[in-house]
Short mmCIF file of C-alpha atoms in Angstrom, two decimals:
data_model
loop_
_atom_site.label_atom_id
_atom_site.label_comp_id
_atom_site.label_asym_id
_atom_site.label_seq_id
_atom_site.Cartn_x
_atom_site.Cartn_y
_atom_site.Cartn_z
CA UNK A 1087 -44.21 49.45 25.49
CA UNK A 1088 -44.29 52.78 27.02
CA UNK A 1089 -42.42 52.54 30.33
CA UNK A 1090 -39.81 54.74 31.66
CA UNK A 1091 -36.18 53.45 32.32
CA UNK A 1092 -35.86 51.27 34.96
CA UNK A 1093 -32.89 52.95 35.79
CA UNK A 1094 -34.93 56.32 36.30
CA UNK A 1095 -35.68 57.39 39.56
CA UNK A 1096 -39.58 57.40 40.41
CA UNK A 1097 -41.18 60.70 39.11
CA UNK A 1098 -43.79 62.22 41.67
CA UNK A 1099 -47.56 62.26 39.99
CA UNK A 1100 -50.70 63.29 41.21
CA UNK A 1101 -53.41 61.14 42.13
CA UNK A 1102 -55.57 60.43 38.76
CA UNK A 1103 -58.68 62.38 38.47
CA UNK A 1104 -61.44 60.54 37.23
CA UNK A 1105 -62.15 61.37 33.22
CA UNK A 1106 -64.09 64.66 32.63
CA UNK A 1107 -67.70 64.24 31.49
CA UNK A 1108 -67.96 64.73 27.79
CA UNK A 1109 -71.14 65.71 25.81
CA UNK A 1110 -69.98 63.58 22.42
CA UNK A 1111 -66.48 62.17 22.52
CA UNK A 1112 -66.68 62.57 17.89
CA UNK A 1113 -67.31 66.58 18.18
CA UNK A 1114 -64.11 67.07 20.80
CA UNK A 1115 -62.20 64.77 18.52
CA UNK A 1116 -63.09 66.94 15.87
CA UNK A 1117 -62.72 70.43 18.11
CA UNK A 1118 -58.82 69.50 18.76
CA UNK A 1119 -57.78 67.33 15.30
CA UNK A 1120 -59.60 71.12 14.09
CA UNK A 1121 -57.40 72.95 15.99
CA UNK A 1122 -54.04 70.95 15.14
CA UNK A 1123 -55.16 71.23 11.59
CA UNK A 1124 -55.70 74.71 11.96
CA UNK A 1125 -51.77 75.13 13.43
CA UNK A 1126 -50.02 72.89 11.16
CA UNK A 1127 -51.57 73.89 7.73
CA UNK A 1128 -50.11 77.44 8.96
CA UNK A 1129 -46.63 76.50 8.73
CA UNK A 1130 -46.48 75.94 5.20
CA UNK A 1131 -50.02 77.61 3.51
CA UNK A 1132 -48.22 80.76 3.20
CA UNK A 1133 -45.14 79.47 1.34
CA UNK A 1134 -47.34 79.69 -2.45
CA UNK A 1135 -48.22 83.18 -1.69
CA UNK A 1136 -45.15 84.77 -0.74
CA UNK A 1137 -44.03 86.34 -4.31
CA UNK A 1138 -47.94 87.69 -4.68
CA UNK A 1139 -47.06 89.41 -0.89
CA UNK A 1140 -43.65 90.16 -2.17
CA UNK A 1141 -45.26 92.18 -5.39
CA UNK A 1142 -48.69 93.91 -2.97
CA UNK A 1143 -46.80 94.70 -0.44
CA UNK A 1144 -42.89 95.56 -1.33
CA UNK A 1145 -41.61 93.82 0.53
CA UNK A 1146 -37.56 92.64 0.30
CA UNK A 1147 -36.67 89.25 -0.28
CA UNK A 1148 -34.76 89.27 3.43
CA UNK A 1149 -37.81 91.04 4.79
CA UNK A 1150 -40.20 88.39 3.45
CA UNK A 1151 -38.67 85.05 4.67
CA UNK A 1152 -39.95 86.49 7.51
CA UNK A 1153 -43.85 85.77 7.00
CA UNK A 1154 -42.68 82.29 7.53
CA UNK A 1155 -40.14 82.67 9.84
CA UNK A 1156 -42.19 84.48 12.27
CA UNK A 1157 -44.74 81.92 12.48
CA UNK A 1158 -42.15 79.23 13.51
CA UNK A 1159 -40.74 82.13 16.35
CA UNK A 1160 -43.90 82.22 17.96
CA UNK A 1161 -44.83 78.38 17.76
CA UNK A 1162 -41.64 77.36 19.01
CA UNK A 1163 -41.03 79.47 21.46
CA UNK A 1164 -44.53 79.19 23.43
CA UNK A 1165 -44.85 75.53 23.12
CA UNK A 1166 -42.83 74.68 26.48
CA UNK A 1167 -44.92 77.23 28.30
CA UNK A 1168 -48.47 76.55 26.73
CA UNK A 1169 -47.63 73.00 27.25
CA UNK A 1170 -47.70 74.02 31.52
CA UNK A 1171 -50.19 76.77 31.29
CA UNK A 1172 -52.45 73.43 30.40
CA UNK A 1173 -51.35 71.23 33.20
CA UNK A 1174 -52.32 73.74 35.56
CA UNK A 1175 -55.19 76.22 34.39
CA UNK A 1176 -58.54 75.33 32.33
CA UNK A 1177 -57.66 73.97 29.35
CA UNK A 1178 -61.01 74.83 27.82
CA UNK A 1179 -60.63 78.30 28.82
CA UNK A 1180 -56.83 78.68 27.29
CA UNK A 1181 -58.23 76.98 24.17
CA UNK A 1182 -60.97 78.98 23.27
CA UNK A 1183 -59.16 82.40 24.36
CA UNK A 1184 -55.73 81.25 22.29
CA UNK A 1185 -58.04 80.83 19.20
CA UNK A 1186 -59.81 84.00 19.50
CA UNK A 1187 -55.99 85.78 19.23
CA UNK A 1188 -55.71 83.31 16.23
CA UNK A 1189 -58.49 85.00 14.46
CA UNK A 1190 -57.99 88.51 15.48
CA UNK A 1191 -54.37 87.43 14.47
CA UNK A 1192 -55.41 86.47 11.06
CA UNK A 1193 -57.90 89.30 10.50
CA UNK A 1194 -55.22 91.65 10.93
CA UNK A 1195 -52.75 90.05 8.40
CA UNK A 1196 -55.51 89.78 5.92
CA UNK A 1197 -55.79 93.42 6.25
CA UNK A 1198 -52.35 94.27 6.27
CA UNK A 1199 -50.89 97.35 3.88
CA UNK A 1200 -47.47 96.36 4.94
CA UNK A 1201 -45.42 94.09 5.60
CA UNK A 1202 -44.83 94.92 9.38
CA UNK A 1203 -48.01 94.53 10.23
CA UNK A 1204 -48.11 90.89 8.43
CA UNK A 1205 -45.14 89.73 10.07
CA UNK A 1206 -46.61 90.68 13.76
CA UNK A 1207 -49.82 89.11 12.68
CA UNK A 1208 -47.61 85.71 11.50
CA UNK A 1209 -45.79 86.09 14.76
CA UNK A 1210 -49.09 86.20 16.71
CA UNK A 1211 -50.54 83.66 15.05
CA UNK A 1212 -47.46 81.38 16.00
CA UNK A 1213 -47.44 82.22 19.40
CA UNK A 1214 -51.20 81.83 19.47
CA UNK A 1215 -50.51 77.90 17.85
CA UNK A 1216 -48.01 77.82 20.67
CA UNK A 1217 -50.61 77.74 23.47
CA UNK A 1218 -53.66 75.95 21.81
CA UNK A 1219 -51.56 72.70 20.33
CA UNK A 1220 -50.31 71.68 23.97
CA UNK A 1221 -54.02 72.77 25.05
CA UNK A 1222 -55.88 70.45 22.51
CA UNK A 1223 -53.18 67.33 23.18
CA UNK A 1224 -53.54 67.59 26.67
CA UNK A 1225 -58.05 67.75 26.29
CA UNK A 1226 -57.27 64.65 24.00
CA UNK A 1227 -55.49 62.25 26.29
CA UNK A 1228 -57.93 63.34 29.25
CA UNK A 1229 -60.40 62.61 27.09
CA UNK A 1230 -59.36 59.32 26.04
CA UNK A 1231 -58.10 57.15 28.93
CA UNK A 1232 -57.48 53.74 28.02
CA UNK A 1233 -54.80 52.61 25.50
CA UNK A 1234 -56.70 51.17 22.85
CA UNK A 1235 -59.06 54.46 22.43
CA UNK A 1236 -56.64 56.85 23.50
CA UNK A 1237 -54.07 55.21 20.21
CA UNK A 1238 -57.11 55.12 18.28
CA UNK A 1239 -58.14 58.64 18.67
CA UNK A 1240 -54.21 59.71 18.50
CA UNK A 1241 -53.83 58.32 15.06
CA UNK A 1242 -56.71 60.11 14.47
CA UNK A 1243 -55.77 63.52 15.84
CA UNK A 1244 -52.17 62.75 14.15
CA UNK A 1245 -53.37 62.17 10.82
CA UNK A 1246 -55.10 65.52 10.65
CA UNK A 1247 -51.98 66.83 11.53
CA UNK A 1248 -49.90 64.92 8.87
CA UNK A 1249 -52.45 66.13 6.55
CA UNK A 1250 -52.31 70.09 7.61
CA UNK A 1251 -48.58 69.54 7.20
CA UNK A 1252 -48.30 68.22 3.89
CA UNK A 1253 -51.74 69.53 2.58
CA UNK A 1254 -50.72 73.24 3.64
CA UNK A 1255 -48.52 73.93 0.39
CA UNK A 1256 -51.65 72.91 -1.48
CA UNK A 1257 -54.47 74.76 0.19
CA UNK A 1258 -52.20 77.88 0.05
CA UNK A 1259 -51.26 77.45 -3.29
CA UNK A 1260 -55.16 77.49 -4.02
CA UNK A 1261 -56.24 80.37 -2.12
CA UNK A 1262 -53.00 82.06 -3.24
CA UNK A 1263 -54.29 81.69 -7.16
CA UNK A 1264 -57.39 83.55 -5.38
CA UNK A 1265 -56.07 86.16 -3.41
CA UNK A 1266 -53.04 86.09 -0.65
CA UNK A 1267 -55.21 87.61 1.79
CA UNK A 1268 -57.14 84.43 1.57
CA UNK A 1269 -54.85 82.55 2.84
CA UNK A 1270 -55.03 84.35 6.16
CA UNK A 1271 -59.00 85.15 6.69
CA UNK A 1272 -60.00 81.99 5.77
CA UNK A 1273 -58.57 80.32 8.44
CA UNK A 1274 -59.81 83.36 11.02
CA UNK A 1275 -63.47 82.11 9.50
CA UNK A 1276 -62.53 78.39 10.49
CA UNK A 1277 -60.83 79.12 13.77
CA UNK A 1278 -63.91 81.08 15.22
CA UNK A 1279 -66.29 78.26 14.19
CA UNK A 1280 -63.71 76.16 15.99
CA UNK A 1281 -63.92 78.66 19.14
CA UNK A 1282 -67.97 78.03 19.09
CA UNK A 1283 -67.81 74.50 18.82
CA UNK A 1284 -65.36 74.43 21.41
CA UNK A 1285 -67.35 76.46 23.47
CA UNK A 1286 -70.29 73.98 23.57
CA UNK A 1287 -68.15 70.30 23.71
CA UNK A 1288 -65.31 70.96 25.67
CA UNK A 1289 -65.87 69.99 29.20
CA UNK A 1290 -64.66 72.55 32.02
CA UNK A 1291 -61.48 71.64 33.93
CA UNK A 1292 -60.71 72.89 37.73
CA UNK A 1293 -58.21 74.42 37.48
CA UNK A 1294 -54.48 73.08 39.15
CA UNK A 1295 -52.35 76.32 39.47
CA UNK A 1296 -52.80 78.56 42.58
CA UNK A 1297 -51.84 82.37 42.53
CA UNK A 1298 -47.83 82.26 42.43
CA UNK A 1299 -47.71 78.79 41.21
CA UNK A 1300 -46.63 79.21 37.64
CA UNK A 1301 -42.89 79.58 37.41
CA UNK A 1302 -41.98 82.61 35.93
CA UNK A 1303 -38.45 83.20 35.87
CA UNK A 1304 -38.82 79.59 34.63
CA UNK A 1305 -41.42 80.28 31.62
CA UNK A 1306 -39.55 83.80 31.15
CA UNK A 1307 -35.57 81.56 30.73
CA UNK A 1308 -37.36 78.58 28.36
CA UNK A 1309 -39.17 80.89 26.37
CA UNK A 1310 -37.04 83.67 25.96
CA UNK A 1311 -34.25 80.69 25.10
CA UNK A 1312 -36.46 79.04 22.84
CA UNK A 1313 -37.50 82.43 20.57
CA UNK A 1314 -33.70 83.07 20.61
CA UNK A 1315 -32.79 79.45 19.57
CA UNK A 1316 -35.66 79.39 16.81
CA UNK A 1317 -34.56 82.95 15.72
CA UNK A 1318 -30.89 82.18 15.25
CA UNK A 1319 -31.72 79.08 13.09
CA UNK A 1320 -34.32 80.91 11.03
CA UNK A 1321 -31.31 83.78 10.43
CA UNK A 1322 -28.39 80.81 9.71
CA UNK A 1323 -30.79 79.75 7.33
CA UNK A 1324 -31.20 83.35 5.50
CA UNK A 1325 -28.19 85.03 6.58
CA UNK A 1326 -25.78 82.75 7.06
CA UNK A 1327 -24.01 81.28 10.48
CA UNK A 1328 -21.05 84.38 10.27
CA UNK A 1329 -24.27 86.74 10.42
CA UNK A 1330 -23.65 88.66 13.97
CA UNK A 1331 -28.10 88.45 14.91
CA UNK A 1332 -27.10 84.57 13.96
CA UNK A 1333 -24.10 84.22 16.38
CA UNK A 1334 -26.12 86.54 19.00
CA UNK A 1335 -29.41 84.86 19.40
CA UNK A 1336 -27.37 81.41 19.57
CA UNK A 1337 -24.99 82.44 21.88
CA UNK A 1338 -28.07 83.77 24.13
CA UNK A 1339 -29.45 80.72 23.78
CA UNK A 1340 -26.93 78.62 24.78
CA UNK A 1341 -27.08 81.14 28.20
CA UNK A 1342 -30.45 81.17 28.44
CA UNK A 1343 -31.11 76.84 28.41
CA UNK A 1344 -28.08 75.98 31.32
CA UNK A 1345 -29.80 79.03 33.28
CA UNK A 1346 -33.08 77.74 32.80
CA UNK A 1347 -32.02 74.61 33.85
CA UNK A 1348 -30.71 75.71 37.10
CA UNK A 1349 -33.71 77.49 38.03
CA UNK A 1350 -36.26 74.26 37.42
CA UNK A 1351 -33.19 72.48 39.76
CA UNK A 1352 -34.21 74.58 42.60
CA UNK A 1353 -37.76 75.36 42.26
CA UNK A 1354 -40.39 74.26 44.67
CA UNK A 1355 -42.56 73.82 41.52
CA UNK A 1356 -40.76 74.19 38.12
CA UNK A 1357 -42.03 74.83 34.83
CA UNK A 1358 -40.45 71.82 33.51
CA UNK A 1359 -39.45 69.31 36.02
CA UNK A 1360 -36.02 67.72 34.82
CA UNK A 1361 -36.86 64.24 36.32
CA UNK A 1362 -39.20 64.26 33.09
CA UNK A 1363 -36.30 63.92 30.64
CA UNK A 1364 -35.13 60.63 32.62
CA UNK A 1365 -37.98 59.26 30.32
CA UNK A 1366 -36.19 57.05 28.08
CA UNK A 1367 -39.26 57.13 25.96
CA UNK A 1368 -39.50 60.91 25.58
CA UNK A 1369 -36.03 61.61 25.37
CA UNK A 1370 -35.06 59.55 22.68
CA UNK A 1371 -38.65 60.55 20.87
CA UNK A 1372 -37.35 64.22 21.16
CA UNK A 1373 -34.22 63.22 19.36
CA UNK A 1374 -35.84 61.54 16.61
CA UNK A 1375 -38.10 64.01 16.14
CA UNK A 1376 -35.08 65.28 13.91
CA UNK A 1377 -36.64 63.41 11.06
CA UNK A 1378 -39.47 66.27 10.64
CA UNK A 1379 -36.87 68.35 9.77
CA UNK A 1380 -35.50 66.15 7.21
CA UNK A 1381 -39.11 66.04 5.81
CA UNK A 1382 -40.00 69.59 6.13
CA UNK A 1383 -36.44 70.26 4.34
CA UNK A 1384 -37.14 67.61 1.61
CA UNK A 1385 -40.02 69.16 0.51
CA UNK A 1386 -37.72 72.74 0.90
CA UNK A 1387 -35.55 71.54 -1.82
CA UNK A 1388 -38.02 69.86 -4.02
CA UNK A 1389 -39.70 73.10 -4.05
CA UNK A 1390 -36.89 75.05 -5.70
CA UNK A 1391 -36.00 72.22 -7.98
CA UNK A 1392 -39.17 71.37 -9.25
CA UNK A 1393 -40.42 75.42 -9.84
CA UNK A 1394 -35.89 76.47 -10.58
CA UNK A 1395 -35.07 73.53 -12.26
CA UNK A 1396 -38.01 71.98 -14.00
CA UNK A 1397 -40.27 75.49 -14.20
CA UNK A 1398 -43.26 73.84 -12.49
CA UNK A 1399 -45.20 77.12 -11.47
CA UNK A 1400 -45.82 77.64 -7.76
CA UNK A 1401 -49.46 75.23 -8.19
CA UNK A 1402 -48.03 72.67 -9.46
CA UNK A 1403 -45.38 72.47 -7.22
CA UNK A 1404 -47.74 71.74 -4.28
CA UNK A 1405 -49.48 69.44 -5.92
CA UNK A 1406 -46.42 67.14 -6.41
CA UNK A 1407 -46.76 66.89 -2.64
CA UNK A 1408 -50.53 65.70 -2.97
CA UNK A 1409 -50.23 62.06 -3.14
CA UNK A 1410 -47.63 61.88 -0.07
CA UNK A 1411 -50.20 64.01 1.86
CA UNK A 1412 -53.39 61.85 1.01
CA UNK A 1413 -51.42 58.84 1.71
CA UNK A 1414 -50.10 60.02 5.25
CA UNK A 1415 -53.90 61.73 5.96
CA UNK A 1416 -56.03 58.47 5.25
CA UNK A 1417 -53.59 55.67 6.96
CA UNK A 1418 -51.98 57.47 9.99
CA UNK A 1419 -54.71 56.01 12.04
CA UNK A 1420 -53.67 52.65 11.05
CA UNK A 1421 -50.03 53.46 11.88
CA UNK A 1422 -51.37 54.30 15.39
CA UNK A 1423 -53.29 50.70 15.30
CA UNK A 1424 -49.60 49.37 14.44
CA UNK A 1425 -48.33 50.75 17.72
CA UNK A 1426 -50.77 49.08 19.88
CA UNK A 1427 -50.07 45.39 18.39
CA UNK A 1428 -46.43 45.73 17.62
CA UNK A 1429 -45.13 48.74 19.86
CA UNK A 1430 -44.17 52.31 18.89
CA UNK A 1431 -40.49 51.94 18.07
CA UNK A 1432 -40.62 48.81 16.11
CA UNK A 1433 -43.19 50.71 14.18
CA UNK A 1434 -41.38 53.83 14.04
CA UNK A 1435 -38.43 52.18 12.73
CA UNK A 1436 -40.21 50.16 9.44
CA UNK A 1437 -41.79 54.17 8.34
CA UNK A 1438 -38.24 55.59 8.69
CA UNK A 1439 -36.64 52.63 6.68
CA UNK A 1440 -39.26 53.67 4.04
CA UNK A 1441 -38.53 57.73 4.18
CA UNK A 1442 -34.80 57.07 3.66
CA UNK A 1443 -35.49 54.49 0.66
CA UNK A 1444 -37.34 57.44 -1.04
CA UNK A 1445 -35.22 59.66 -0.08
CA UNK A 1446 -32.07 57.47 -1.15
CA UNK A 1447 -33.91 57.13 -4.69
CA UNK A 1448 -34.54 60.17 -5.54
CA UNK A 1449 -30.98 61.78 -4.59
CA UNK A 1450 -29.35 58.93 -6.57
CA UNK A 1451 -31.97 59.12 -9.58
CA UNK A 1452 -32.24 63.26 -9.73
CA UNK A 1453 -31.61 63.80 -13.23
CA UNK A 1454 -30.85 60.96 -14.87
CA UNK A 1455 -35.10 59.23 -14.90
CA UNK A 1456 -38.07 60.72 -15.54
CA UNK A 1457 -38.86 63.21 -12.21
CA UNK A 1458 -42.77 62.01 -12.30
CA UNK A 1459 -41.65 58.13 -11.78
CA UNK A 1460 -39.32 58.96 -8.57
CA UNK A 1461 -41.72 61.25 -7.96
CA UNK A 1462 -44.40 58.55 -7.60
CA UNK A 1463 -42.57 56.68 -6.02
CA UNK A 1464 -41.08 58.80 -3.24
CA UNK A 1465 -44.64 60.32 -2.79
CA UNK A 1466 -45.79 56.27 -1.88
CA UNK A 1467 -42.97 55.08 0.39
CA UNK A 1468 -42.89 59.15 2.00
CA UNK A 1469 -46.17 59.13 2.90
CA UNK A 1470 -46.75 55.88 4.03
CA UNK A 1471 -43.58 55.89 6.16
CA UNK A 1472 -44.89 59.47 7.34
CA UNK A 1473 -47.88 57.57 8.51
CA UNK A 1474 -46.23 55.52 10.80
CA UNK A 1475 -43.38 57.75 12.17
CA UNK A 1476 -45.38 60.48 13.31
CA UNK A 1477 -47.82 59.02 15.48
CA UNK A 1478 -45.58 55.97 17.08
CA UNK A 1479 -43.18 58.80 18.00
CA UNK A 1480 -46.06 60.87 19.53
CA UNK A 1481 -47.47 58.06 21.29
CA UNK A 1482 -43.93 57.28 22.75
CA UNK A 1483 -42.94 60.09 24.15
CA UNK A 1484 -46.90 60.44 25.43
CA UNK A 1485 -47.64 57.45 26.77
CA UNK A 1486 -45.87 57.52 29.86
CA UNK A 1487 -46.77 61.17 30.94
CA UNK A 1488 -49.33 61.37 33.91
CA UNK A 1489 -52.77 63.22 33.64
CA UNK A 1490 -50.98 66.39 35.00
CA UNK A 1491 -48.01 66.14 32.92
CA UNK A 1492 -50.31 65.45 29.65
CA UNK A 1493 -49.52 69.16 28.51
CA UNK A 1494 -45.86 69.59 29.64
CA UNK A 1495 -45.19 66.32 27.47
CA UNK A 1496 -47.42 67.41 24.15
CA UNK A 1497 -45.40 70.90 24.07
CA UNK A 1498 -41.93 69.36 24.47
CA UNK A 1499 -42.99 67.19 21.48
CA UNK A 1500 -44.02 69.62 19.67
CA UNK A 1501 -41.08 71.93 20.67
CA UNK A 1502 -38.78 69.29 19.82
CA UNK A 1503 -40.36 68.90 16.29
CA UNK A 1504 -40.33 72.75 15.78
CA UNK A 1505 -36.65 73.13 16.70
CA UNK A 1506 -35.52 70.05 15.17
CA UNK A 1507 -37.28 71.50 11.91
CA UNK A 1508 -35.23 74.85 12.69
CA UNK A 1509 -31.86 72.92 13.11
CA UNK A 1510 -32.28 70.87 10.01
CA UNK A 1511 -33.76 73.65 7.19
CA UNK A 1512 -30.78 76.00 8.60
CA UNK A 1513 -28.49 73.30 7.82
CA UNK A 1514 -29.39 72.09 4.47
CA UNK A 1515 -29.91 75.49 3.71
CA UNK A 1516 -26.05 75.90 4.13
CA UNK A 1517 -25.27 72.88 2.76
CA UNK A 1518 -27.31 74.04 -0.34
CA UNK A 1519 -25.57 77.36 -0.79
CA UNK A 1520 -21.97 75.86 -0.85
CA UNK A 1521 -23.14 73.87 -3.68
CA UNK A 1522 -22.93 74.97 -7.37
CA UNK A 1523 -23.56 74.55 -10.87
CA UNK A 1524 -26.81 72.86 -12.11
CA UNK A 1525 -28.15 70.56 -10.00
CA UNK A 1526 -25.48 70.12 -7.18
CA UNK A 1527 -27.24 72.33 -4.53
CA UNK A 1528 -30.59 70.04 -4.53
CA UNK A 1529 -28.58 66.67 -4.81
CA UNK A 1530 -26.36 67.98 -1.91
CA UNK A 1531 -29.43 69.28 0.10
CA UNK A 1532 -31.37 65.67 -0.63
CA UNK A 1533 -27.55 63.96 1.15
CA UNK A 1534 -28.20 66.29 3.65
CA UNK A 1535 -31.55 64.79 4.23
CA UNK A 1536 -31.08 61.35 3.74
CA UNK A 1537 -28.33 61.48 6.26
CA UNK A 1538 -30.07 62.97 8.83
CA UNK A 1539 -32.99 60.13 8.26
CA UNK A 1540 -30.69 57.18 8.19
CA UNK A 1541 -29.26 58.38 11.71
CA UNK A 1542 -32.72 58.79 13.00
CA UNK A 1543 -33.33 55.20 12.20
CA UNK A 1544 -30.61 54.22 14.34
CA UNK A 1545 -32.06 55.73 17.18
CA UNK A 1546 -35.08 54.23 16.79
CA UNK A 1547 -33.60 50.74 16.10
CA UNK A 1548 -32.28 51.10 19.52
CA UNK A 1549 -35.47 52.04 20.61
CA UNK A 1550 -36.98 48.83 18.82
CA UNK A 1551 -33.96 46.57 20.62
CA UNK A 1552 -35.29 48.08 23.91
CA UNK A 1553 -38.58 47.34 23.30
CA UNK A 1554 -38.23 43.38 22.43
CA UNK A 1555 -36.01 43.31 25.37
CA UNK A 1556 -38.70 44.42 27.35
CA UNK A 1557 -41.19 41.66 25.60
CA UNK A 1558 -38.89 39.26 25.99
CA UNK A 1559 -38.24 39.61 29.83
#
């Protein structure tokens, strides 16, 4: 199910270590699903509060796409890098420091009497979510050893991250109706009761990396590469793709990766080793990671339709997201049961068939039924097909990574499901604003989506073919 090419030249690993001791295997599972929550709710809780920021703070409407923007810099562009900082120091260590800058990070946006000072604190917070999401994957799956656990307590993990996801609109919406600076201390309060629980369950690791082991013209390339990429996607989206900062940061980018490469080529020890990407598995789980940014950017549209278009306030908005969220939060698991009995492409495929059908509705029903029935029913086959997508992809590209690659593998996932999001919100985005005249923009940003979908589920019918081929021999 989870085995590299055969084509793919052998990929040196260390000798397995035998599992680390573990007080309670429940209170780490619920120290690093805490933690994911904790990262993924952040990407979208501050979306409902932006206009009450907007109105406390002054800020412009260019200035304040930033609060979000900023978040996505710093968790995209430290997820390569915290994904090797926990192959080769103590994880428990990086985790519990990375979440005490999460809380000092969202103490000092709560604070904030201007909107510099939020933005840093967003920026922080994503760099912070940068380091501890690798951290907690990597304590997971050293945790959890054989396949059957290991699946079970993925689909776990995953589902509180489907549910920070697609729950964060909601929980920001009602802590925005509170105060905006809610939405930031209350998950400081949350992440420091994390820190102490963390403290206490998480067993100690010996640490891998010896003085002048970590690559850092390697780590300084990727990351500076992946800020620019994530920057100059956030700006297309904002500003355009003739904006100069746009054209810049890609440009750099585009530098930055090929140079990167060449540096891991001739390493003794490189950041990322390249023979990793000759993982069939991973690299074709990186690609259709795409489809997070299709669902991120659904929701993006829906948004302005449903509050632009239909006057829904802000609230109300997020709760039209509630049933796709519940849905994806109380049968991920299962979807992770699915893999280990059927395999994690074939499983993949049948949630992707689903996202497109909902998708497919409701661009071809917008305005012409009720929007509460396709909203139902998108909502059902979205979060369902959520449920299964996101954890068989995870568990692809993860299962084949060995106990010191655990980290390096979780932050290229991740990475790949940050920038993916980048690349396709900056592209409907564009396709939106050449639309116009009633509801053109949102039918031509839902194309955009469903497009993007249906070609991920090519990829992962290819992945499915593979996989019975593999049965079958």
């Amino acid at each position: 199910m989870t085995e590299a090419s055969p084509t793919s030249p052998p990929i040196a690993r260390a000798v397995t270590p035998p599992a680390p001791m573990v007080k309670s295997l429940p209170l780490l599972l619920l120290v690093v699903c805490a933690v994911q929550f904790l990262d993924a709710m952040d990407i979208a809780s501050m979306g409902p509060a932006l206009p009450l920021v907007q109105a406390d703070l002054g800020m412009t409407t260019s200035a304040l796409q930033w609060v979000v923007s900023a978040y996505a810099l710093g968790f995209g562009g430290f997820l390569l890098l915290g994904g090797r900082l926990a192959d080769l120091y103590n994880r428990k260590k990086l985790l519990i420091g990375w979440l005490a800058v999460f809380v000092v990070a969202s103490v000092l946006g709560g604070i904030a009497d201007n909107g510099v000072v939020l933005v840093v604190a967003r920026l922080l917070k994503g760099v912070s979510a940068g380091i501890t999401a690798p951290a907690a994957m990597a304590i997971l799956l050293d945790a959890f050893r054989d396949e059957q656990s290991r699946n079970r307590a993925l689909g776990t993990f995953l589902a509180v991250a489907s549910a920070g996801y697609s729950l964060g609109l909601i929980l920001g919406g009602l802590m925005a109706g509170v105060s905006w600076r809610l939405v930031l201390f209350a998950p400081a309060v949350a992440g420091l009761l994390v820190a102490l629980l963390a403290a206490s369950v998480v067993p100690s690791q010996q640490e891998k990396g010896k003085s002048g082991s970590l690559d850092i013209l390697g780590a300084v390339t990727v990351t500076a590469g992946a800020v620019a990429l994530v920057y100059g996607l956030s700006r297309a989206a904002s500003d355009g793709w003739g904006d100069a900062q746009t054209i810049g940061s890609l440009i750099a980018a585009a530098v930055l990766f090929p140079l990167f490469a060449l540096v891991e080529s001739r390493h003794p020890a490189p950041l990322v080793p390249l023979a990793v990407f000759r993982k069939g598995q991973l690299t074709r789980a990186l690609v259709a990671m795409l489809f997070f940014g299709a669902y991120v950017s659904f929701q993006f549209v829906l948004t302005l339709y449903y509050q632009e278009q239909l006057h829904w306030s802000p609230l109300e908005a997020g709760l039209a997201f509630l049933l796709g969220g519940v849905l994806t939060a109380g049968t991920a698991r299962y979807g992770a049961a699915l893999v280990t009995k059927y395999g994690a492409w074939p499983v993949a495929t049948g949630g992707l068939v689903l996202l497109s059908i909902g998708y497919l509705g409701w661009v071809l029903l917008m305005g012409q039924v009720d929007p509460l029935v396709t909203l139902f029913a998108q909502q059902l086959l979205g979060g369902l097909g959520f449920a299964a997508v996101y954890p068989a992809l995870n568990i692809a590209a993860v299962g084949t990574a060995a106990p010191d690659e655990q980290g390096l593998v979780s932050g290229l996932f991740n990475a790949g499901a940050q920038i993916g999001n980048g690349v396709v919100i900056a592209l409907t985005a564009t396709v939106f604003s050449l639309s116009t005249g009633g509801i053109a923009p949102y039918r031509a940003g839902l194309w955009t989506v469903t497009a993007i979908t249906l070609a991920v589920t090519v990829v992962a019918l290819a992945g499915a073919a593979r996989h019975r081929q593999k049965a079958a021999a």
